[in-house]
Amino acid sequence: VATALSLRTVFRRADPPEARTRSAPAAPTCGADGSCRGALVSSDDLTAAEKDVAEAASEAKSELLANLCREFRTPMTAIVGMTDVVLDGRLTPEQRECLGVVAESAASLLGTIDDVLDLSKLEAGTFDLDPADFDLREMLDDALHGLAQRAHAKGLEFVCAVAPDVPGAVVGDARRVRQVVAHLVGNAVKYTVRGEVLVRVWVERRNRGVVWLHFAVSDTGSGIPADRLKAVFEPFARADAGARRSAGAGLGLAISARLVALMGGEVWANSEPGKGSTFHFTASYGLPAAGAGRSLPPVPGEPRVLVAEPHALARDGLADLLADLGARPVLAATAADAEREAGAEPFALALVSPALPDGDGFDLAARLAARGPVAMMLPTVDPHAHTERCRRAGVAHLPKPLTRGEVR
């Protein structure tokens, strides 16, 4: 079967009357029975003037989109702000529920407007990064806080693990890194019904004042068919309707791919339908001057911190966080292990998860409180019920995922 052929084609235009004859490469298109049904012709026959017109039209489209987005954004910002003000007041449960839907829908629409504005700038080539020194871990803490709340509300485990050798501070556009992370993690939470969402960051390589970081966002969602993995990074593209469904505009991944390219990196995905997906991206960052890398100094004395957490990845992430702060983490997967470690040597702080495989975390916290300070690591869902149990047990509480500032 031939894989390529040459076609002699006559192109005709009505205004002005004109005919051009030229050869163009073509590839046959075949039916299921192997018969040739036609040919796909590849041809670029635009004159310089026609290319100028096409480019001007593209620029005009981008400018129109940008202007429309700015016009839409102003009233939408007012709607979001005023809705939040009303939600802070006294409302009936029905009113609060209705206004909650309004606030969520308005925030979603505002996000779509921002996405369209960003995409129009990226396509027009007018999008510039704004590099500056920033603390990578603090940026991740801020970016993931609200997303962790959404994950916990769905009953998902949410873990962020940053490798110890990742620099404390880097030079880059913090806002755009956060935007890419938020898009990828937001999708992971959206499309995962049960299980976990895991965010990992590690150093891929270093060279002469530049560090390449690798970010990976994994979920246990429905997965994406292999033939759709590349397409999901195109504007308005969707994965197979039977796998991942959403009311979003389908712009987040397309914008993320373009932002990552501007940051000198790559973006790709691995997925297995029915088991989940992992989205990766790499980016290069400068390293600031010596002494500018750590916003929080290490705690003195290398205090011993006991961690009772059944989830292995969450446990390892906490160990890295505590080590980065200068503490000495002692890890336990069960209540029995935690009590054994607590009896072996005094601890400066105990961090306890509420759900342990061999007992109730609150009961363990109450027993450990007789030996030293204890803080429960609580999901953000149903906070009032959890904080009341902490009060009765006489222990403090911190929201998951823990941040360096809160633990310190």
mmCIF file of C-alpha atoms in Angstrom, residues 57 74 109 116 119 181 198 211 214 262 272 317 336 339 370 390 400 404 408:
data_model
loop_
_atom_site.group_PDB
_atom_site.id
_atom_site.type_symbol
_atom_site.label_atom_id
_atom_site.label_comp_id
_atom_site.label_asym_id
_atom_site.label_seq_id
_atom_site.Cartn_x
_atom_site.Cartn_y
_atom_site.Cartn_z
ATOM 1 C CA ALA A 57 -6.770 38.880 12.001
ATOM 2 C CA THR A 74 -14.811 43.907 36.655
ATOM 3 C CA LEU A 109 -16.556 31.892 35.882
ATOM 4 C CA VAL A 116 -9.138 33.040 28.366
ATOM 5 C CA LEU A 119 -4.468 32.153 26.607
ATOM 6 C CA VAL A 181 0.344 23.705 40.198
ATOM 7 C CA LEU A 198 -0.248 13.328 45.891
ATOM 8 C CA VAL A 211 18.225 24.195 39.352
ATOM 9 C CA HIS A 214 10.411 18.137 38.725
ATOM 10 C CA LEU A 262 8.136 29.701 28.868
ATOM 11 C CA GLU A 272 -3.983 4.061 33.287
ATOM 12 C CA GLY A 317 6.403 14.168 53.741
ATOM 13 C CA ALA A 336 0.939 1.064 69.528
ATOM 14 C CA GLU A 339 3.105 4.828 72.499
ATOM 15 C CA ALA A 370 0.307 13.482 79.872
ATOM 16 C CA CYS A 390 -9.520 18.249 70.701
ATOM 17 C CA LYS A 400 -3.788 19.202 57.039
ATOM 18 C CA ARG A 404 6.319 24.885 58.117
ATOM 19 C CA ARG A 408 7.262 25.820 64.018
#
